[in-house]
Amino acid sequence: MSSAFALIVISAVFHAAWNLLVKTSADKVAYNVHIQVATAVFITSYTVLFFPEAFYFHKPTFIYALLSSFFFALYQHFTAISYKYADVSLVYPITTSSPFFIMIWAYFILDEHVTPFGILGIVLVLAGCYIMNITKGKGNKSGLYGILTALLAAFLYSFGAMADKMGVESVNTHLYIMLMADFMSFYSVLFTIISHRKSVTLHRKVSVPVQWKLVILGGLAMSASTITYRLGLIDMQISYSSALRQLSSLFGVLMGLFFLKESYGLQRIVGSMVIVAGIMLIRLNM
């Protein structure tokens, strides 16, 4: 269990890294698609090189990958859209609310039972994320649209998490991870083409060139986050792992402090302390 805990913490670091790159990109929706494609290429190459024995057809694994990637791609797409209509610091805390939904679905679908102190730990982690990131909103119609889109993203993610847990526990974990990444790439391109259906090509409406260095870095970070999280998820309840993954919020703030020279005031100090307290409770109840 300690190795699963460590893997998910590592995943949170890489998750924060690629989200930081999304924040610095010129066109967030387009960049999200680019790194999804890069991630599919990297993970497929990784699987071919290190786990060639994983290449055989297993119907449940295929179905789980198809379902989880569909909901995760929707989550990524709507999260990127929410960033366009409201401040990241306003909508990001809302996108981290998915563990609330996941805990409910896991109880009924996976028969997971979380202790009262475990629930308190999950609540503290999410509360800490909220405290660290929330700011006064813009107060206009587009800002409200961004908030509602972020909530929709979190809700959709919770369904993907259910299929994700069942997928990593299938007999072919590495095939599942590869298929999930490949399908996510396909869905992301498809959703973007639909939303830009008047475009002949994906980049026709993008006023900036492809940021190749950021795409490669983002693809590597997302690949590392994807793989380490799923390997850790094998031996951990999804109710706990999804909350623990929210450590990415803390790591994201720290990265913003060091790389983007963002401020780290009293609000973020308090939020950090609340997150750490929640993580300690989760660790003690695993």
PDB file of N, CA, C and O in Angstrom, residues 167-243:
ATOM      1  N   GLY A 167     -10.735  -0.957 -15.022  1.00  0.00           N
ATOM      2  CA  GLY A 167      -9.785  -1.230 -16.091  1.00  0.00           C
ATOM      3  C   GLY A 167      -8.414  -1.626 -15.584  1.00  0.00           C
ATOM      4  O   GLY A 167      -7.811  -2.575 -16.089  1.00  0.00           O
ATOM      5  N   VAL A 168      -7.901  -0.922 -14.577  1.00  0.00           N
ATOM      6  CA  VAL A 168      -6.563  -1.241 -14.062  1.00  0.00           C
ATOM      7  C   VAL A 168      -6.557  -2.574 -13.323  1.00  0.00           C
ATOM      8  O   VAL A 168      -5.494  -3.192 -13.168  1.00  0.00           O
ATOM      9  N   GLU A 169      -7.722  -3.017 -12.865  1.00  0.00           N
ATOM     10  CA  GLU A 169      -7.807  -4.301 -12.173  1.00  0.00           C
ATOM     11  C   GLU A 169      -8.108  -5.455 -13.133  1.00  0.00           C
ATOM     12  O   GLU A 169      -8.265  -6.593 -12.705  1.00  0.00           O
ATOM     13  N   SER A 170      -8.180  -5.148 -14.424  1.00  0.00           N
ATOM     14  CA  SER A 170      -8.388  -6.209 -15.404  1.00  0.00           C
ATOM     15  C   SER A 170      -7.102  -7.017 -15.551  1.00  0.00           C
ATOM     16  O   SER A 170      -6.066  -6.686 -14.993  1.00  0.00           O
ATOM     17  N   VAL A 171      -7.161  -8.087 -16.325  1.00  0.00           N
ATOM     18  CA  VAL A 171      -6.004  -8.985 -16.444  1.00  0.00           C
ATOM     19  C   VAL A 171      -4.876  -8.394 -17.282  1.00  0.00           C
ATOM     20  O   VAL A 171      -3.778  -8.941 -17.323  1.00  0.00           O
ATOM     21  N   ASN A 172      -5.133  -7.273 -17.946  1.00  0.00           N
ATOM     22  CA  ASN A 172      -4.139  -6.690 -18.842  1.00  0.00           C
ATOM     23  C   ASN A 172      -4.017  -5.193 -18.568  1.00  0.00           C
ATOM     24  O   ASN A 172      -4.461  -4.359 -19.356  1.00  0.00           O
ATOM     25  N   THR A 173      -3.392  -4.858 -17.455  1.00  0.00           N
ATOM     26  CA  THR A 173      -3.322  -3.470 -17.003  1.00  0.00           C
ATOM     27  C   THR A 173      -2.601  -2.568 -17.998  1.00  0.00           C
ATOM     28  O   THR A 173      -3.066  -1.452 -18.295  1.00  0.00           O
ATOM     29  N   HIS A 174      -1.468  -3.013 -18.519  1.00  0.00           N
ATOM     30  CA  HIS A 174      -0.682  -2.159 -19.415  1.00  0.00           C
ATOM     31  C   HIS A 174      -1.376  -1.943 -20.752  1.00  0.00           C
ATOM     32  O   HIS A 174      -1.270  -0.855 -21.341  1.00  0.00           O
ATOM     33  N   LEU A 175      -2.092  -2.954 -21.225  1.00  0.00           N
ATOM     34  CA  LEU A 175      -2.886  -2.749 -22.431  1.00  0.00           C
ATOM     35  C   LEU A 175      -3.985  -1.734 -22.156  1.00  0.00           C
ATOM     36  O   LEU A 175      -4.269  -0.872 -22.993  1.00  0.00           O
ATOM     37  N   TYR A 176      -4.604  -1.822 -20.985  1.00  0.00           N
ATOM     38  CA  TYR A 176      -5.651  -0.874 -20.631  1.00  0.00           C
ATOM     39  C   TYR A 176      -5.114   0.562 -20.636  1.00  0.00           C
ATOM     40  O   TYR A 176      -5.734   1.470 -21.201  1.00  0.00           O
ATOM     41  N   ILE A 177      -3.960   0.776 -20.001  1.00  0.00           N
ATOM     42  CA  ILE A 177      -3.384   2.123 -19.924  1.00  0.00           C
ATOM     43  C   ILE A 177      -3.112   2.672 -21.320  1.00  0.00           C
ATOM     44  O   ILE A 177      -3.410   3.841 -21.622  1.00  0.00           O
ATOM     45  N   MET A 178      -2.550   1.830 -22.187  1.00  0.00           N
ATOM     46  CA  MET A 178      -2.249   2.270 -23.549  1.00  0.00           C
ATOM     47  C   MET A 178      -3.523   2.603 -24.324  1.00  0.00           C
ATOM     48  O   MET A 178      -3.619   3.658 -24.972  1.00  0.00           O
ATOM     49  N   LEU A 179      -4.511   1.700 -24.270  1.00  0.00           N
ATOM     50  CA  LEU A 179      -5.761   1.943 -24.992  1.00  0.00           C
ATOM     51  C   LEU A 179      -6.471   3.183 -24.478  1.00  0.00           C
ATOM     52  O   LEU A 179      -7.028   3.963 -25.257  1.00  0.00           O
ATOM     53  N   MET A 180      -6.465   3.359 -23.154  1.00  0.00           N
ATOM     54  CA  MET A 180      -7.108   4.537 -22.565  1.00  0.00           C
ATOM     55  C   MET A 180      -6.465   5.824 -23.087  1.00  0.00           C
ATOM     56  O   MET A 180      -7.158   6.772 -23.462  1.00  0.00           O
ATOM     57  N   ALA A 181      -5.135   5.858 -23.140  1.00  0.00           N
ATOM     58  CA  ALA A 181      -4.432   7.041 -23.644  1.00  0.00           C
ATOM     59  C   ALA A 181      -4.714   7.258 -25.129  1.00  0.00           C
ATOM     60  O   ALA A 181      -4.925   8.396 -25.580  1.00  0.00           O
ATOM     61  N   ASP A 182      -4.722   6.180 -25.901  1.00  0.00           N
ATOM     62  CA  ASP A 182      -4.979   6.289 -27.341  1.00  0.00           C
ATOM     63  C   ASP A 182      -6.402   6.761 -27.618  1.00  0.00           C
ATOM     64  O   ASP A 182      -6.635   7.622 -28.481  1.00  0.00           O
ATOM     65  N   PHE A 183      -7.366   6.196 -26.898  1.00  0.00           N
ATOM     66  CA  PHE A 183      -8.756   6.595 -27.095  1.00  0.00           C
ATOM     67  C   PHE A 183      -8.980   8.049 -26.659  1.00  0.00           C
ATOM     68  O   PHE A 183      -9.744   8.777 -27.292  1.00  0.00           O
ATOM     69  N   MET A 184      -8.315   8.464 -25.583  1.00  0.00           N
ATOM     70  CA  MET A 184      -8.440   9.852 -25.141  1.00  0.00           C
ATOM     71  C   MET A 184      -7.945  10.814 -26.212  1.00  0.00           C
ATOM     72  O   MET A 184      -8.546  11.864 -26.456  1.00  0.00           O
ATOM     73  N   SER A 185      -6.847  10.436 -26.841  1.00  0.00           N
ATOM     74  CA  SER A 185      -6.311  11.258 -27.927  1.00  0.00           C
ATOM     75  C   SER A 185      -7.325  11.375 -29.066  1.00  0.00           C
ATOM     76  O   SER A 185      -7.589  12.468 -29.580  1.00  0.00           O
ATOM     77  N   PHE A 186      -7.919  10.246 -29.428  1.00  0.00           N
ATOM     78  CA  PHE A 186      -8.920  10.237 -30.506  1.00  0.00           C
ATOM     79  C   PHE A 186     -10.123  11.098 -30.148  1.00  0.00           C
ATOM     80  O   PHE A 186     -10.583  11.927 -30.950  1.00  0.00           O
ATOM     81  N   TYR A 187     -10.643  10.910 -28.929  1.00  0.00           N
ATOM     82  CA  TYR A 187     -11.806  11.680 -28.501  1.00  0.00           C
ATOM     83  C   TYR A 187     -11.505  13.173 -28.448  1.00  0.00           C
ATOM     84  O   TYR A 187     -12.343  14.005 -28.824  1.00  0.00           O
ATOM     85  N   SER A 188     -10.330  13.540 -27.955  1.00  0.00           N
ATOM     86  CA  SER A 188      -9.973  14.952 -27.837  1.00  0.00           C
ATOM     87  C   SER A 188      -9.944  15.630 -29.199  1.00  0.00           C
ATOM     88  O   SER A 188     -10.448  16.740 -29.371  1.00  0.00           O
ATOM     89  N   VAL A 189      -9.347  14.939 -30.182  1.00  0.00           N
ATOM     90  CA  VAL A 189      -9.326  15.489 -31.537  1.00  0.00           C
ATOM     91  C   VAL A 189     -10.743  15.589 -32.087  1.00  0.00           C
ATOM     92  O   VAL A 189     -11.137  16.603 -32.678  1.00  0.00           O
ATOM     93  N   LEU A 190     -11.552  14.544 -31.858  1.00  0.00           N
ATOM     94  CA  LEU A 190     -12.920  14.522 -32.364  1.00  0.00           C
ATOM     95  C   LEU A 190     -13.757  15.648 -31.759  1.00  0.00           C
ATOM     96  O   LEU A 190     -14.456  16.370 -32.484  1.00  0.00           O
ATOM     97  N   PHE A 191     -13.676  15.829 -30.440  1.00  0.00           N
ATOM     98  CA  PHE A 191     -14.466  16.866 -29.782  1.00  0.00           C
ATOM     99  C   PHE A 191     -14.059  18.258 -30.262  1.00  0.00           C
ATOM    100  O   PHE A 191     -14.901  19.141 -30.429  1.00  0.00           O
ATOM    101  N   THR A 192     -12.765  18.443 -30.476  1.00  0.00           N
ATOM    102  CA  THR A 192     -12.288  19.749 -30.920  1.00  0.00           C
ATOM    103  C   THR A 192     -12.719  20.029 -32.348  1.00  0.00           C
ATOM    104  O   THR A 192     -13.103  21.159 -32.684  1.00  0.00           O
ATOM    105  N   ILE A 193     -12.670  19.023 -33.208  1.00  0.00           N
ATOM    106  CA  ILE A 193     -13.127  19.204 -34.587  1.00  0.00           C
ATOM    107  C   ILE A 193     -14.613  19.545 -34.619  1.00  0.00           C
ATOM    108  O   ILE A 193     -15.052  20.421 -35.359  1.00  0.00           O
ATOM    109  N   ILE A 194     -15.396  18.872 -33.763  1.00  0.00           N
ATOM    110  CA  ILE A 194     -16.834  19.158 -33.705  1.00  0.00           C
ATOM    111  C   ILE A 194     -17.080  20.585 -33.231  1.00  0.00           C
ATOM    112  O   ILE A 194     -17.921  21.304 -33.783  1.00  0.00           O
ATOM    113  N   SER A 195     -16.350  21.013 -32.213  1.00  0.00           N
ATOM    114  CA  SER A 195     -16.553  22.369 -31.685  1.00  0.00           C
ATOM    115  C   SER A 195     -16.020  23.427 -32.642  1.00  0.00           C
ATOM    116  O   SER A 195     -16.403  24.583 -32.561  1.00  0.00           O
ATOM    117  N   HIS A 196     -15.123  23.032 -33.559  1.00  0.00           N
ATOM    118  CA  HIS A 196     -14.617  23.937 -34.581  1.00  0.00           C
ATOM    119  C   HIS A 196     -15.026  23.410 -35.963  1.00  0.00           C
ATOM    120  O   HIS A 196     -14.241  23.376 -36.895  1.00  0.00           O
ATOM    121  N   ARG A 197     -16.291  23.015 -36.079  1.00  0.00           N
ATOM    122  CA  ARG A 197     -16.734  22.287 -37.274  1.00  0.00           C
ATOM    123  C   ARG A 197     -16.665  23.131 -38.553  1.00  0.00           C
ATOM    124  O   ARG A 197     -16.740  22.579 -39.646  1.00  0.00           O
ATOM    125  N   LYS A 198     -16.555  24.437 -38.424  1.00  0.00           N
ATOM    126  CA  LYS A 198     -16.434  25.257 -39.624  1.00  0.00           C
ATOM    127  C   LYS A 198     -14.999  25.303 -40.135  1.00  0.00           C
ATOM    128  O   LYS A 198     -14.730  25.854 -41.195  1.00  0.00           O
ATOM    129  N   SER A 199     -14.099  24.710 -39.367  1.00  0.00           N
ATOM    130  CA  SER A 199     -12.696  24.701 -39.764  1.00  0.00           C
ATOM    131  C   SER A 199     -12.419  23.519 -40.688  1.00  0.00           C
ATOM    132  O   SER A 199     -12.963  22.438 -40.519  1.00  0.00           O
ATOM    133  N   VAL A 200     -11.566  23.708 -41.626  1.00  0.00           N
ATOM    134  CA  VAL A 200     -11.161  22.607 -42.489  1.00  0.00           C
ATOM    135  C   VAL A 200     -10.125  21.742 -41.784  1.00  0.00           C
ATOM    136  O   VAL A 200     -10.124  20.528 -41.883  1.00  0.00           O
ATOM    137  N   THR A 201      -9.261  22.373 -41.006  1.00  0.00           N
ATOM    138  CA  THR A 201      -8.253  21.657 -40.223  1.00  0.00           C
ATOM    139  C   THR A 201      -8.324  22.115 -38.785  1.00  0.00           C
ATOM    140  O   THR A 201      -8.943  23.127 -38.465  1.00  0.00           O
ATOM    141  N   LEU A 202      -7.646  21.361 -37.900  1.00  0.00           N
ATOM    142  CA  LEU A 202      -7.688  21.653 -36.472  1.00  0.00           C
ATOM    143  C   LEU A 202      -7.115  23.022 -36.151  1.00  0.00           C
ATOM    144  O   LEU A 202      -7.568  23.681 -35.228  1.00  0.00           O
ATOM    145  N   HIS A 203      -6.137  23.479 -36.918  1.00  0.00           N
ATOM    146  CA  HIS A 203      -5.435  24.710 -36.577  1.00  0.00           C
ATOM    147  C   HIS A 203      -5.970  25.937 -37.312  1.00  0.00           C
ATOM    148  O   HIS A 203      -5.452  27.034 -37.140  1.00  0.00           O
ATOM    149  N   ARG A 204      -7.006  25.762 -38.128  1.00  0.00           N
ATOM    150  CA  ARG A 204      -7.494  26.873 -38.935  1.00  0.00           C
ATOM    151  C   ARG A 204      -7.944  28.050 -38.072  1.00  0.00           C
ATOM    152  O   ARG A 204      -7.768  29.205 -38.446  1.00  0.00           O
ATOM    153  N   LYS A 205      -8.544  27.749 -36.912  1.00  0.00           N
ATOM    154  CA  LYS A 205      -9.033  28.819 -36.047  1.00  0.00           C
ATOM    155  C   LYS A 205      -8.037  29.176 -34.944  1.00  0.00           C
ATOM    156  O   LYS A 205      -8.335  29.976 -34.078  1.00  0.00           O
ATOM    157  N   VAL A 206      -6.865  28.552 -34.954  1.00  0.00           N
ATOM    158  CA  VAL A 206      -5.864  28.867 -33.946  1.00  0.00           C
ATOM    159  C   VAL A 206      -4.947  29.938 -34.499  1.00  0.00           C
ATOM    160  O   VAL A 206      -4.323  29.757 -35.539  1.00  0.00           O
ATOM    161  N   SER A 207      -4.876  31.055 -33.818  1.00  0.00           N
ATOM    162  CA  SER A 207      -4.121  32.192 -34.321  1.00  0.00           C
ATOM    163  C   SER A 207      -2.647  32.126 -33.976  1.00  0.00           C
ATOM    164  O   SER A 207      -1.893  33.015 -34.333  1.00  0.00           O
ATOM    165  N   VAL A 208      -2.215  31.078 -33.263  1.00  0.00           N
ATOM    166  CA  VAL A 208      -0.813  30.944 -32.881  1.00  0.00           C
ATOM    167  C   VAL A 208      -0.283  29.608 -33.399  1.00  0.00           C
ATOM    168  O   VAL A 208      -1.031  28.659 -33.566  1.00  0.00           O
ATOM    169  N   PRO A 209       1.030  29.513 -33.678  1.00  0.00           N
ATOM    170  CA  PRO A 209       1.601  28.249 -34.146  1.00  0.00           C
ATOM    171  C   PRO A 209       1.653  27.217 -33.038  1.00  0.00           C
ATOM    172  O   PRO A 209       1.533  27.541 -31.858  1.00  0.00           O
ATOM    173  N   VAL A 210       1.820  25.949 -33.413  1.00  0.00           N
ATOM    174  CA  VAL A 210       1.935  24.878 -32.429  1.00  0.00           C
ATOM    175  C   VAL A 210       3.202  25.096 -31.595  1.00  0.00           C
ATOM    176  O   VAL A 210       4.279  25.309 -32.139  1.00  0.00           O
ATOM    177  N   GLN A 211       3.064  25.021 -30.288  1.00  0.00           N
ATOM    178  CA  GLN A 211       4.200  25.220 -29.384  1.00  0.00           C
ATOM    179  C   GLN A 211       4.843  23.860 -29.109  1.00  0.00           C
ATOM    180  O   GLN A 211       4.574  23.213 -28.097  1.00  0.00           O
ATOM    181  N   TRP A 212       5.724  23.448 -30.017  1.00  0.00           N
ATOM    182  CA  TRP A 212       6.222  22.076 -30.000  1.00  0.00           C
ATOM    183  C   TRP A 212       6.955  21.718 -28.719  1.00  0.00           C
ATOM    184  O   TRP A 212       6.808  20.604 -28.204  1.00  0.00           O
ATOM    185  N   LYS A 213       7.774  22.622 -28.205  1.00  0.00           N
ATOM    186  CA  LYS A 213       8.509  22.316 -26.979  1.00  0.00           C
ATOM    187  C   LYS A 213       7.551  22.083 -25.816  1.00  0.00           C
ATOM    188  O   LYS A 213       7.722  21.147 -25.026  1.00  0.00           O
ATOM    189  N   LEU A 214       6.529  22.929 -25.712  1.00  0.00           N
ATOM    190  CA  LEU A 214       5.535  22.760 -24.655  1.00  0.00           C
ATOM    191  C   LEU A 214       4.733  21.478 -24.856  1.00  0.00           C
ATOM    192  O   LEU A 214       4.357  20.811 -23.892  1.00  0.00           O
ATOM    193  N   VAL A 215       4.463  21.135 -26.117  1.00  0.00           N
ATOM    194  CA  VAL A 215       3.705  19.913 -26.416  1.00  0.00           C
ATOM    195  C   VAL A 215       4.493  18.682 -25.968  1.00  0.00           C
ATOM    196  O   VAL A 215       3.945  17.767 -25.336  1.00  0.00           O
ATOM    197  N   ILE A 216       5.773  18.650 -26.272  1.00  0.00           N
ATOM    198  CA  ILE A 216       6.599  17.500 -25.888  1.00  0.00           C
ATOM    199  C   ILE A 216       6.713  17.403 -24.374  1.00  0.00           C
ATOM    200  O   ILE A 216       6.546  16.317 -23.797  1.00  0.00           O
ATOM    201  N   LEU A 217       6.988  18.525 -23.724  1.00  0.00           N
ATOM    202  CA  LEU A 217       7.099  18.528 -22.262  1.00  0.00           C
ATOM    203  C   LEU A 217       5.769  18.129 -21.627  1.00  0.00           C
ATOM    204  O   LEU A 217       5.718  17.329 -20.683  1.00  0.00           O
ATOM    205  N   GLY A 218       4.674  18.688 -22.149  1.00  0.00           N
ATOM    206  CA  GLY A 218       3.356  18.362 -21.616  1.00  0.00           C
ATOM    207  C   GLY A 218       2.997  16.907 -21.842  1.00  0.00           C
ATOM    208  O   GLY A 218       2.411  16.257 -20.971  1.00  0.00           O
ATOM    209  N   GLY A 219       3.337  16.380 -23.019  1.00  0.00           N
ATOM    210  CA  GLY A 219       3.053  14.983 -23.308  1.00  0.00           C
ATOM    211  C   GLY A 219       3.826  14.038 -22.406  1.00  0.00           C
ATOM    212  O   GLY A 219       3.284  13.034 -21.927  1.00  0.00           O
ATOM    213  N   LEU A 220       5.097  14.362 -22.139  1.00  0.00           N
ATOM    214  CA  LEU A 220       5.899  13.536 -21.240  1.00  0.00           C
ATOM    215  C   LEU A 220       5.354  13.582 -19.811  1.00  0.00           C
ATOM    216  O   LEU A 220       5.263  12.557 -19.130  1.00  0.00           O
ATOM    217  N   ALA A 221       4.980  14.790 -19.363  1.00  0.00           N
ATOM    218  CA  ALA A 221       4.451  14.939 -18.002  1.00  0.00           C
ATOM    219  C   ALA A 221       3.111  14.218 -17.861  1.00  0.00           C
ATOM    220  O   ALA A 221       2.863  13.524 -16.868  1.00  0.00           O
ATOM    221  N   MET A 222       2.236  14.352 -18.857  1.00  0.00           N
ATOM    222  CA  MET A 222       0.945  13.673 -18.795  1.00  0.00           C
ATOM    223  C   MET A 222       1.114  12.166 -18.870  1.00  0.00           C
ATOM    224  O   MET A 222       0.403  11.414 -18.190  1.00  0.00           O
ATOM    225  N   SER A 223       2.069  11.696 -19.663  1.00  0.00           N
ATOM    226  CA  SER A 223       2.328  10.259 -19.760  1.00  0.00           C
ATOM    227  C   SER A 223       2.775   9.699 -18.419  1.00  0.00           C
ATOM    228  O   SER A 223       2.275   8.660 -17.964  1.00  0.00           O
ATOM    229  N   ALA A 224       3.713  10.388 -17.775  1.00  0.00           N
ATOM    230  CA  ALA A 224       4.209   9.934 -16.474  1.00  0.00           C
ATOM    231  C   ALA A 224       3.095   9.943 -15.437  1.00  0.00           C
ATOM    232  O   ALA A 224       2.967   9.018 -14.627  1.00  0.00           O
ATOM    233  N   SER A 225       2.261  10.983 -15.471  1.00  0.00           N
ATOM    234  CA  SER A 225       1.149  11.079 -14.526  1.00  0.00           C
ATOM    235  C   SER A 225       0.137   9.967 -14.765  1.00  0.00           C
ATOM    236  O   SER A 225      -0.359   9.339 -13.822  1.00  0.00           O
ATOM    237  N   THR A 226      -0.167   9.700 -16.028  1.00  0.00           N
ATOM    238  CA  THR A 226      -1.138   8.666 -16.390  1.00  0.00           C
ATOM    239  C   THR A 226      -0.689   7.286 -15.930  1.00  0.00           C
ATOM    240  O   THR A 226      -1.461   6.534 -15.323  1.00  0.00           O
ATOM    241  N   ILE A 227       0.563   6.955 -16.195  1.00  0.00           N
ATOM    242  CA  ILE A 227       1.065   5.618 -15.879  1.00  0.00           C
ATOM    243  C   ILE A 227       1.191   5.409 -14.377  1.00  0.00           C
ATOM    244  O   ILE A 227       0.731   4.395 -13.830  1.00  0.00           O
ATOM    245  N   THR A 228       1.822   6.349 -13.671  1.00  0.00           N
ATOM    246  CA  THR A 228       2.043   6.171 -12.226  1.00  0.00           C
ATOM    247  C   THR A 228       0.727   6.134 -11.456  1.00  0.00           C
ATOM    248  O   THR A 228       0.588   5.362 -10.500  1.00  0.00           O
ATOM    249  N   TYR A 229      -0.237   6.939 -11.879  1.00  0.00           N
ATOM    250  CA  TYR A 229      -1.524   6.938 -11.174  1.00  0.00           C
ATOM    251  C   TYR A 229      -2.225   5.587 -11.324  1.00  0.00           C
ATOM    252  O   TYR A 229      -2.737   5.029 -10.341  1.00  0.00           O
ATOM    253  N   ARG A 230      -2.255   5.059 -12.537  1.00  0.00           N
ATOM    254  CA  ARG A 230      -2.951   3.772 -12.749  1.00  0.00           C
ATOM    255  C   ARG A 230      -2.254   2.623 -12.046  1.00  0.00           C
ATOM    256  O   ARG A 230      -2.911   1.726 -11.520  1.00  0.00           O
ATOM    257  N   LEU A 231      -0.935   2.636 -11.998  1.00  0.00           N
ATOM    258  CA  LEU A 231      -0.224   1.575 -11.288  1.00  0.00           C
ATOM    259  C   LEU A 231      -0.486   1.657  -9.784  1.00  0.00           C
ATOM    260  O   LEU A 231      -0.587   0.634  -9.109  1.00  0.00           O
ATOM    261  N   GLY A 232      -0.598   2.868  -9.266  1.00  0.00           N
ATOM    262  CA  GLY A 232      -0.935   3.031  -7.850  1.00  0.00           C
ATOM    263  C   GLY A 232      -2.377   2.689  -7.557  1.00  0.00           C
ATOM    264  O   GLY A 232      -2.701   2.167  -6.484  1.00  0.00           O
ATOM    265  N   LEU A 233      -3.251   2.948  -8.517  1.00  0.00           N
ATOM    266  CA  LEU A 233      -4.682   2.718  -8.332  1.00  0.00           C
ATOM    267  C   LEU A 233      -5.019   1.236  -8.179  1.00  0.00           C
ATOM    268  O   LEU A 233      -6.033   0.892  -7.572  1.00  0.00           O
ATOM    269  N   ILE A 234      -4.159   0.359  -8.693  1.00  0.00           N
ATOM    270  CA  ILE A 234      -4.411  -1.080  -8.609  1.00  0.00           C
ATOM    271  C   ILE A 234      -4.625  -1.521  -7.164  1.00  0.00           C
ATOM    272  O   ILE A 234      -5.515  -2.328  -6.866  1.00  0.00           O
ATOM    273  N   ASP A 235      -3.835  -0.979  -6.233  1.00  0.00           N
ATOM    274  CA  ASP A 235      -3.863  -1.422  -4.835  1.00  0.00           C
ATOM    275  C   ASP A 235      -4.483  -0.403  -3.883  1.00  0.00           C
ATOM    276  O   ASP A 235      -4.258  -0.486  -2.672  1.00  0.00           O
ATOM    277  N   MET A 236      -5.238   0.554  -4.406  1.00  0.00           N
ATOM    278  CA  MET A 236      -5.835   1.566  -3.538  1.00  0.00           C
ATOM    279  C   MET A 236      -7.285   1.811  -3.916  1.00  0.00           C
ATOM    280  O   MET A 236      -7.648   1.743  -5.100  1.00  0.00           O
ATOM    281  N   GLN A 237      -8.122   2.078  -2.930  1.00  0.00           N
ATOM    282  CA  GLN A 237      -9.511   2.417  -3.205  1.00  0.00           C
ATOM    283  C   GLN A 237      -9.586   3.703  -4.012  1.00  0.00           C
ATOM    284  O   GLN A 237      -8.868   4.668  -3.742  1.00  0.00           O
ATOM    285  N   ILE A 238     -10.482   3.737  -4.984  1.00  0.00           N
ATOM    286  CA  ILE A 238     -10.621   4.912  -5.840  1.00  0.00           C
ATOM    287  C   ILE A 238     -11.087   6.125  -5.028  1.00  0.00           C
ATOM    288  O   ILE A 238     -10.740   7.260  -5.348  1.00  0.00           O
ATOM    289  N   SER A 239     -11.833   5.905  -3.957  1.00  0.00           N
ATOM    290  CA  SER A 239     -12.287   7.016  -3.118  1.00  0.00           C
ATOM    291  C   SER A 239     -11.099   7.767  -2.528  1.00  0.00           C
ATOM    292  O   SER A 239     -11.097   9.002  -2.454  1.00  0.00           O
ATOM    293  N   TYR A 240     -10.076   7.022  -2.092  1.00  0.00           N
ATOM    294  CA  TYR A 240      -8.882   7.639  -1.513  1.00  0.00           C
ATOM    295  C   TYR A 240      -7.932   8.154  -2.588  1.00  0.00           C
ATOM    296  O   TYR A 240      -7.370   9.249  -2.471  1.00  0.00           O
ATOM    297  N   SER A 241      -7.722   7.354  -3.622  1.00  0.00           N
ATOM    298  CA  SER A 241      -6.740   7.736  -4.639  1.00  0.00           C
ATOM    299  C   SER A 241      -7.147   9.001  -5.381  1.00  0.00           C
ATOM    300  O   SER A 241      -6.305   9.845  -5.702  1.00  0.00           O
ATOM    301  N   SER A 242      -8.450   9.153  -5.659  1.00  0.00           N
ATOM    302  CA  SER A 242      -8.904  10.349  -6.375  1.00  0.00           C
ATOM    303  C   SER A 242      -8.707  11.603  -5.528  1.00  0.00           C
ATOM    304  O   SER A 242      -8.391  12.675  -6.058  1.00  0.00           O
ATOM    305  N   ALA A 243      -8.878  11.465  -4.199  1.00  0.00           N
ATOM    306  CA  ALA A 243      -8.640  12.606  -3.314  1.00  0.00           C
ATOM    307  C   ALA A 243      -7.149  12.882  -3.184  1.00  0.00           C
ATOM    308  O   ALA A 243      -6.714  14.035  -3.212  1.00  0.00           O
TER     309      ALA A 243
END
